[in-house]
Coordinates of C-alpha atoms in Angstrom, one line a residue:
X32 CA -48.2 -17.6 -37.8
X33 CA -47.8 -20.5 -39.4
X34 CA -44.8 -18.8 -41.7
X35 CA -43.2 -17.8 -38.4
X36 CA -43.4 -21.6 -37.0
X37 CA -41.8 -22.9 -40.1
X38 CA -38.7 -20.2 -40.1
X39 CA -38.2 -21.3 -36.2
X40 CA -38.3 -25.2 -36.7
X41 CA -35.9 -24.9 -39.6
X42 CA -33.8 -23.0 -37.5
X43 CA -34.3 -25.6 -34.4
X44 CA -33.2 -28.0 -37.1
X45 CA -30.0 -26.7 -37.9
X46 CA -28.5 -26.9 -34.3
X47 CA -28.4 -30.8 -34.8
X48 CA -27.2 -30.9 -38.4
X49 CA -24.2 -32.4 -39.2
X50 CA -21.6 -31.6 -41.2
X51 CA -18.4 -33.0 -43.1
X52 CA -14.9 -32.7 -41.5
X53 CA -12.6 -29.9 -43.0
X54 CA -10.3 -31.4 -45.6
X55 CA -6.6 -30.2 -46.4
X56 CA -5.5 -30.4 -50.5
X57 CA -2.0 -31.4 -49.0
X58 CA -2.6 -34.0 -47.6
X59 CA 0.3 -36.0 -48.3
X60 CA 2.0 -32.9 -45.6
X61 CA -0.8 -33.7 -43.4
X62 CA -0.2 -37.7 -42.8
X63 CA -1.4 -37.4 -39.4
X64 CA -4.9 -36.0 -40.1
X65 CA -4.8 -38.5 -43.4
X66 CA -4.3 -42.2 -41.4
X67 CA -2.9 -43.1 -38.2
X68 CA -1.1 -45.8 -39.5
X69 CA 1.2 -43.2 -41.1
X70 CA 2.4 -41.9 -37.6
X71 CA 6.0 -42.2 -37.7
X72 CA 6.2 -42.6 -41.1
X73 CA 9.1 -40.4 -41.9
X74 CA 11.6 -42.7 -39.9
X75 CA 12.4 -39.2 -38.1
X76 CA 10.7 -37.4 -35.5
X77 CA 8.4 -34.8 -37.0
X78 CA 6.8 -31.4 -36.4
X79 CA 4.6 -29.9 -38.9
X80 CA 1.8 -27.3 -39.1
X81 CA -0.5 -26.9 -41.3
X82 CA -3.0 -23.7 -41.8
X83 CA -6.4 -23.3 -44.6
X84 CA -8.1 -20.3 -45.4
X85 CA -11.0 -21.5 -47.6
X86 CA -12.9 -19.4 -49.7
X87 CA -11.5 -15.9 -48.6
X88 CA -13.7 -14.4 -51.2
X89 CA -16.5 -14.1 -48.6
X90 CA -14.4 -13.1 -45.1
X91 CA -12.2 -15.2 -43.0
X92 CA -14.7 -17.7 -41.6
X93 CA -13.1 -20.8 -43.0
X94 CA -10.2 -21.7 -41.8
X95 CA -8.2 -24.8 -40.5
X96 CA -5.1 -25.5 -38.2
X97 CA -3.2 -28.5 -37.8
X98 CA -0.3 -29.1 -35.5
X99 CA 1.0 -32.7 -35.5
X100 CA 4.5 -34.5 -34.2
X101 CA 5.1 -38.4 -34.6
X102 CA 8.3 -40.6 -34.6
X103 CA 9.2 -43.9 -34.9
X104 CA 10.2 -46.1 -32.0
X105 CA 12.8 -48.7 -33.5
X106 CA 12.5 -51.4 -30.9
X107 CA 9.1 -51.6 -30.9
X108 CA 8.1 -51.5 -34.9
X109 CA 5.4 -49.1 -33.7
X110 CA 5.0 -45.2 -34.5
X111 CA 3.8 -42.5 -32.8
X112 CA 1.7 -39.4 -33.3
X113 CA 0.0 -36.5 -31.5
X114 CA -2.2 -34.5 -33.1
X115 CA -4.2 -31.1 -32.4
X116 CA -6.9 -29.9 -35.4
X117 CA -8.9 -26.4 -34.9
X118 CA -11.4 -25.5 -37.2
X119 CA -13.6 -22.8 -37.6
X120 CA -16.5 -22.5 -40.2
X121 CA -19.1 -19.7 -40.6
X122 CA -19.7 -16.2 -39.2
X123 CA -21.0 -17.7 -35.6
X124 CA -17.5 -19.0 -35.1
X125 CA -19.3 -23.0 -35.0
X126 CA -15.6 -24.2 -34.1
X127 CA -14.0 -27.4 -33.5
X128 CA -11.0 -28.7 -31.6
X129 CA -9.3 -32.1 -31.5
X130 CA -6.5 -33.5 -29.1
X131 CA -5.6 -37.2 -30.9
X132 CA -3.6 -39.7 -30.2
X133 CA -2.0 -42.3 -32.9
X134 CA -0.6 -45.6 -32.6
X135 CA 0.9 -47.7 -35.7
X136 CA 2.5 -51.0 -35.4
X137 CA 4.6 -52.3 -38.8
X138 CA 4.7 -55.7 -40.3
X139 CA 6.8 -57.0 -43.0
X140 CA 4.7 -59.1 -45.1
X141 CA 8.1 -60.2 -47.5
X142 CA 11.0 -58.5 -48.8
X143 CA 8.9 -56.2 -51.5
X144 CA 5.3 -55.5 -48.7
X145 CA 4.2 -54.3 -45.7
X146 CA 0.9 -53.5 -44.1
X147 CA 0.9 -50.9 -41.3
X148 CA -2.5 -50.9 -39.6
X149 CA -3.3 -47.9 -37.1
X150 CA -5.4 -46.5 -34.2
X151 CA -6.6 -43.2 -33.1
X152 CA -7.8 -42.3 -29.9
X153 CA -9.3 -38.4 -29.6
X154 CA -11.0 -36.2 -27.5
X155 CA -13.4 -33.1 -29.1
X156 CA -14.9 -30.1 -28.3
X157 CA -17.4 -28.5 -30.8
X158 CA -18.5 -24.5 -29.7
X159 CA -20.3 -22.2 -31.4
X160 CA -21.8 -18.7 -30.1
X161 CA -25.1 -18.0 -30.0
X162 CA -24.5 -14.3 -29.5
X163 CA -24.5 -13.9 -33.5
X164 CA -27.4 -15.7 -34.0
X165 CA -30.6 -13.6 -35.4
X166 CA -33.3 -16.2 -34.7
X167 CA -37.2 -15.2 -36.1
X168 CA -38.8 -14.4 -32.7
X169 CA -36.6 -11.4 -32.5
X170 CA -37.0 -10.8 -36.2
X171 CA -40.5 -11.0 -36.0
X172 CA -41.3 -9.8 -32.7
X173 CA -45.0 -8.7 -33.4
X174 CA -45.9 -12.1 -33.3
X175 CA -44.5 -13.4 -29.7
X176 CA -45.4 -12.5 -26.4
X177 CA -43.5 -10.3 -23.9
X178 CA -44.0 -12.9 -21.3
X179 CA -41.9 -15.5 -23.2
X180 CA -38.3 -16.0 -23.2
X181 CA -36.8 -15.6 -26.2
X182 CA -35.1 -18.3 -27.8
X183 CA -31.7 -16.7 -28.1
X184 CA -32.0 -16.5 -24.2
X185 CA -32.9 -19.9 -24.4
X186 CA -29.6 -21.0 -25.9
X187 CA -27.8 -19.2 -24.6
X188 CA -27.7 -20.9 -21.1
X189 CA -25.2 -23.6 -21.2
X190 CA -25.6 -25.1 -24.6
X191 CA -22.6 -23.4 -26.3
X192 CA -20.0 -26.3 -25.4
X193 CA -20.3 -30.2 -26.6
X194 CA -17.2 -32.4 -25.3
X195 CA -17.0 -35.9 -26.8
X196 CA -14.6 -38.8 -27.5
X197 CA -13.8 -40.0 -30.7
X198 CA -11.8 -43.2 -32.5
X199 CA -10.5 -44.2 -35.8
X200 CA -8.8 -47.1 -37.5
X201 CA -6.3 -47.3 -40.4
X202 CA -4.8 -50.1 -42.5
X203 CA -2.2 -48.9 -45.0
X204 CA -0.7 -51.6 -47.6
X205 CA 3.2 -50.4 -49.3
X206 CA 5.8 -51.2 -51.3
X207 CA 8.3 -49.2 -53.1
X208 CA 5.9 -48.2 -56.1
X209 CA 2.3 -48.9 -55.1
X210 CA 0.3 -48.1 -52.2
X211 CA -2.8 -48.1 -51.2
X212 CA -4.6 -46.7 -47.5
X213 CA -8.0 -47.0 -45.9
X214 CA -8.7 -45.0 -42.8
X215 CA -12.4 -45.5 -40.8
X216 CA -12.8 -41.9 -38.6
X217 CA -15.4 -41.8 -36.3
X218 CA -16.4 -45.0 -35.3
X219 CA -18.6 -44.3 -32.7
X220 CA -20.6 -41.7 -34.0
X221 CA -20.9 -39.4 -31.2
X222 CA -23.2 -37.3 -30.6
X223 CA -22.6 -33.4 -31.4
X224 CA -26.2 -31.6 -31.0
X225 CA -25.6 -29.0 -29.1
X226 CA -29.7 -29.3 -28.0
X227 CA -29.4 -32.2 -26.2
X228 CA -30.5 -33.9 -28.8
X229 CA -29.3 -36.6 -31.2
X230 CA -27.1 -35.8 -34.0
X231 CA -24.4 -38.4 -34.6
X232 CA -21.6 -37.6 -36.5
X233 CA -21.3 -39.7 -39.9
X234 CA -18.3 -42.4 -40.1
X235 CA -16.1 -40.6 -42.5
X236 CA -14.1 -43.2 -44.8
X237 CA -11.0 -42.4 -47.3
X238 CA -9.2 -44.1 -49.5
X239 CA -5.6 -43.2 -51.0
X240 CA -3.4 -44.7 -52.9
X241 CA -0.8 -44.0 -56.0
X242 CA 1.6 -45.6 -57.8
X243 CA 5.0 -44.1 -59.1
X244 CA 5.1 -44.5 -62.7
X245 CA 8.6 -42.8 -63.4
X246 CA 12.8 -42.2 -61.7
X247 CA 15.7 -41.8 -61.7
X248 CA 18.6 -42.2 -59.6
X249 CA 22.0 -41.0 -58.5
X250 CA 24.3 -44.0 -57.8
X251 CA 26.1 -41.7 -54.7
X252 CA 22.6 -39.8 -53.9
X253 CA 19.9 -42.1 -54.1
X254 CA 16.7 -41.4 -56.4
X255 CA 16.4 -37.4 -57.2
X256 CA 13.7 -37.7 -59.5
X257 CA 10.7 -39.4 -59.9
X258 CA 6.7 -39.0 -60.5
X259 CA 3.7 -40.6 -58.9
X260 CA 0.0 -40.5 -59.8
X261 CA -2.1 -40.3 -57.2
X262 CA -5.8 -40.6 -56.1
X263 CA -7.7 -40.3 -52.8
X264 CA -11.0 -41.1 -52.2
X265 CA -13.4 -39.5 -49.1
X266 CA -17.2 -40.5 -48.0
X267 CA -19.1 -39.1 -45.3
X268 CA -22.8 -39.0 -44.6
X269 CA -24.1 -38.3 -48.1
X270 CA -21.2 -36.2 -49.3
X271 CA -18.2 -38.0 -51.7
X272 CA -15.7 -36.2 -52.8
X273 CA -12.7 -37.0 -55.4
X274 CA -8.9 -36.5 -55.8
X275 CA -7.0 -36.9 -58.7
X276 CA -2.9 -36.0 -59.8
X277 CA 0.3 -36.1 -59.4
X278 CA 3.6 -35.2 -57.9
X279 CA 6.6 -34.1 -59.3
X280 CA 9.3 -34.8 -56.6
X281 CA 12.4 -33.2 -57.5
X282 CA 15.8 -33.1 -55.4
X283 CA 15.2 -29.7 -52.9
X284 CA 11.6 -28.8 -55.0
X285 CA 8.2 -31.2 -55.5
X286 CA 5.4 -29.9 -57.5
X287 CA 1.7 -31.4 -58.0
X288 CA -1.5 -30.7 -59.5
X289 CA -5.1 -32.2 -58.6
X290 CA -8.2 -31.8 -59.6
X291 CA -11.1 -32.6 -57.0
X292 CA -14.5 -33.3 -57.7
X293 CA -17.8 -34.4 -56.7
X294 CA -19.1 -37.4 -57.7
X295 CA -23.3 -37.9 -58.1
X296 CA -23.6 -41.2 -57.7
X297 CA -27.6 -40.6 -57.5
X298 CA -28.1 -39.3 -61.0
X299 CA -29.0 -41.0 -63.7
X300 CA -26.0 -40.8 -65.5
X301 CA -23.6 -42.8 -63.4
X302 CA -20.9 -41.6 -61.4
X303 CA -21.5 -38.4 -63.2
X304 CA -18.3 -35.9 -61.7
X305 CA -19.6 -32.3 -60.6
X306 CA -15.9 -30.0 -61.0
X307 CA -15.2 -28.5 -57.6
X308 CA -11.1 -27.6 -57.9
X309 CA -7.8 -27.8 -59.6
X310 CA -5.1 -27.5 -56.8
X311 CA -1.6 -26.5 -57.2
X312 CA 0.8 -27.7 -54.9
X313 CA 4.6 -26.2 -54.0
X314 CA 7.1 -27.9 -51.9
X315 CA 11.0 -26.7 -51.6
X316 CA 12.8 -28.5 -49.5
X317 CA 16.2 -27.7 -47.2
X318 CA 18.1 -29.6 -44.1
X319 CA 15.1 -31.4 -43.1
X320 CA 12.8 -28.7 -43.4
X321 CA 10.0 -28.6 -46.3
X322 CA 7.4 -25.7 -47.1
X323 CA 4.6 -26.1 -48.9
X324 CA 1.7 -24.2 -50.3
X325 CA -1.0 -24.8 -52.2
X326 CA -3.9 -22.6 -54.2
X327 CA -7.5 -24.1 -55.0
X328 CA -8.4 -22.6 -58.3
X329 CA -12.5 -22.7 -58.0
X330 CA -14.3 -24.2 -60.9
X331 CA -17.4 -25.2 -60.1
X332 CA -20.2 -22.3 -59.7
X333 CA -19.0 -20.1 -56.1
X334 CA -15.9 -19.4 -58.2
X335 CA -16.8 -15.8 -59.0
X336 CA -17.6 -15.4 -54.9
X337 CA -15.3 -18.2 -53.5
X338 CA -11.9 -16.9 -55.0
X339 CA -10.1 -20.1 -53.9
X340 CA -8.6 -21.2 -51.3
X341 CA -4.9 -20.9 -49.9
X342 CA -3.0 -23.6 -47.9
X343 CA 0.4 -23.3 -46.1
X344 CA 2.7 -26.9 -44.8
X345 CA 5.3 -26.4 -42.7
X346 CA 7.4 -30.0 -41.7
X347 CA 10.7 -30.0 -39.9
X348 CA 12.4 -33.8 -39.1
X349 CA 14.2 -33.1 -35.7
X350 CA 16.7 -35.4 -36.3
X351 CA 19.4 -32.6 -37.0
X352 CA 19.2 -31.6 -33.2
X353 CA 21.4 -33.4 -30.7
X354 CA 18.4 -34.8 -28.5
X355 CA 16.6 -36.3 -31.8
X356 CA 19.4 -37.9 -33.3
X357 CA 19.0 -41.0 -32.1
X358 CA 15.1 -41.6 -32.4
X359 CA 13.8 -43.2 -35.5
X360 CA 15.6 -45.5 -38.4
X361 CA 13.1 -47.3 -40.6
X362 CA 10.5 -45.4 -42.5
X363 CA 7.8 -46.4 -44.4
X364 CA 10.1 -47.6 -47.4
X365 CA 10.0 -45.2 -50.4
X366 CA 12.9 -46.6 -53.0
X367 CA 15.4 -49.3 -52.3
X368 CA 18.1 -49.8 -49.7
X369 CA 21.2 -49.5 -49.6
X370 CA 24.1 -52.3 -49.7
X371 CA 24.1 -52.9 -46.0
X372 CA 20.5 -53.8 -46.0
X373 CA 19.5 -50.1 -44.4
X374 CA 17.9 -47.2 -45.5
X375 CA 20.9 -44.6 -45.8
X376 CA 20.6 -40.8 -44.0
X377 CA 19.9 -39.0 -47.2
X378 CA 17.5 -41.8 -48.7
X379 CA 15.6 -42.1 -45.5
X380 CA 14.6 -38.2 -46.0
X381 CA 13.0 -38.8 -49.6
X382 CA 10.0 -40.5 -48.3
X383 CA 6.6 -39.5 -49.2
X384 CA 4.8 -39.6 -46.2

């Protein structure tokens, strides 16, 4: 009996668990889910979708959509975004949906800075289905009464659904070679048991930044070339995890590796880094529209189960159809501008973000 009470509170126990947010490896295509203060970022109005299968090795039961637009509103300094993030992990489909909004507001600190702070406003719905649950009084049904409801019947009246709000804050700092972003999700901590009881979700902090470190420019085209080294930094409950590369940008093709890792800051050796990844990323580039994917090569211990994971970016800049055209001018500057003091048409479409 005693055996059977354990199995059932450990199981009790994991309806209020938390859990990390899903992560993209692109997430330079995914500047919407990265820090609201890059909404509008582009200096164009922008579409993208984004789509993760993690670890197909055991089944399709990790995967992660993203569909995003932002713009930038001229008059005002201020971008723009709308966001929409579904996420499903495990085989009881524990799913998550997101509707956000994003506000970012630019301010020229002097010819060579800017600092671009940013809000998010969202609403959440977490679900899971209790249906594919096998919990130990069924397992073990020698040991409970007839008279008493099971506790898969239990569960399964009303408790499949939690609806919450949620808020974030950015600041991001840029110039023409440096940056460097901080973004603050989850500020309240809401609440996400699905028990009625209280499980607040962790504040989840990152860090990016980079720096470009080599280019070279056309005099007619604008910079074709160039290569940044880049880092990004996430914490969340007691999980950290690690980025570290670069990106090859190229006129009409970009290419980057990473290589993400744990860091255990509780062992005795200090910031000792447990190997998780090395992700390579594709980008080609055509009239506004870039496609990217991306392949996790596992390295830490699931890599003989895991077998990677594969990531697909699709971003289209609307500004090539007539009712666009005139929406957006000043992105988040990338190289220098041009003789009349303005970022020209094909620079403005070499941003990073």
């Amino acid at each position: 009996m005693k055996k059977l009470t354990f199995v059932i509170l450990m199981l009790f126990a994991g309806y209020h668990a938390w859990c990390q947010d899903p992560h993209f490896s692109q997430y330079y295509a995914t500047t919407s889910y990265l820090s609201p203060s890059l909404a509008g970022s582009s200096g164009e109005p922008r579409m993208s979708l984004n789509y993760r299968n993690q670890w197909p090795g055991i089944g399709t039961v990790y995967e992660t959509m993203l569909a995003s637009y932002d713009m930038y509103l001229d008059d005002y300094n201020s971008g723009l975004g709308f966001m929409v993030l579904k996420d499903r992990a495990g085989s009881t489909d524990l799913a998550q949906t997101n509707f956000s909004v994003q506000y970012s507001y630019r301010l020229q600190m002097n010819s060579k800075w800017q600092v671009i702070p940013g809000l998010q406003a969202a609403y959440c719905q977490n679900s899971i289905d209790f249906s594919k649950f096998e919990f130990a009084d069924a397992l073990l049904n020698d040991y409970v009464s007839n008279t008493s409801a099971r506790t898969s019947e239990l569960y399964m009246n009303g408790l499949q659904n939690k609806n919450y709000f949620d808020f974030g804050a950015s600041a991001f700092l840029y110039s023409n070679d440096m940056w460097l972003g901080v973004t603050v999700d989850h500020i309240s901590q809401p609440n996400q048991s699905f028990a009625n009881q209280e499980s607040k979700l962790p504040m989840k902090i990152v860090t990016f930044g980079g720096m470009n470190v080599w280019k070279t420019a056309d005099r007619n085209r604008g910079p074709v070339r160039s290569i940044d080294a880049n880092f990004r930094y996430m914490h969340q409950g007691g999980f950290d995890q690690i980025d570290l590369g670069a990106y090859i940008y190229n006129t009409s093709l970009d290419f980057g590796v990473w290589l993400r890792a744990v860091p255990n800051f509780s062992d005795e050796i200090s910031a000792r880094l447990n190997r998780d990844a090395i992700v390579f990323i594709l980008k080609y580039k055509i009239d506004g529209l870039q496609i990217g994917y991306s392949y996790d090569i596992t390295i830490s211990n699931l890599s003989s189960h895991a077998y990677g994971s594969h990531e697909v970016s699709l971003t289209y800049e609307l500004s090539n159809i007539g009712l666009f055209k005139k929406l957006g001018k000043n992105p988040v500057a990338c190289f220098p501008k041009g003789s009349d003091g303005r970022y020209s048409t094909r620079v403005r479409k070499r941003t990073r973000f």
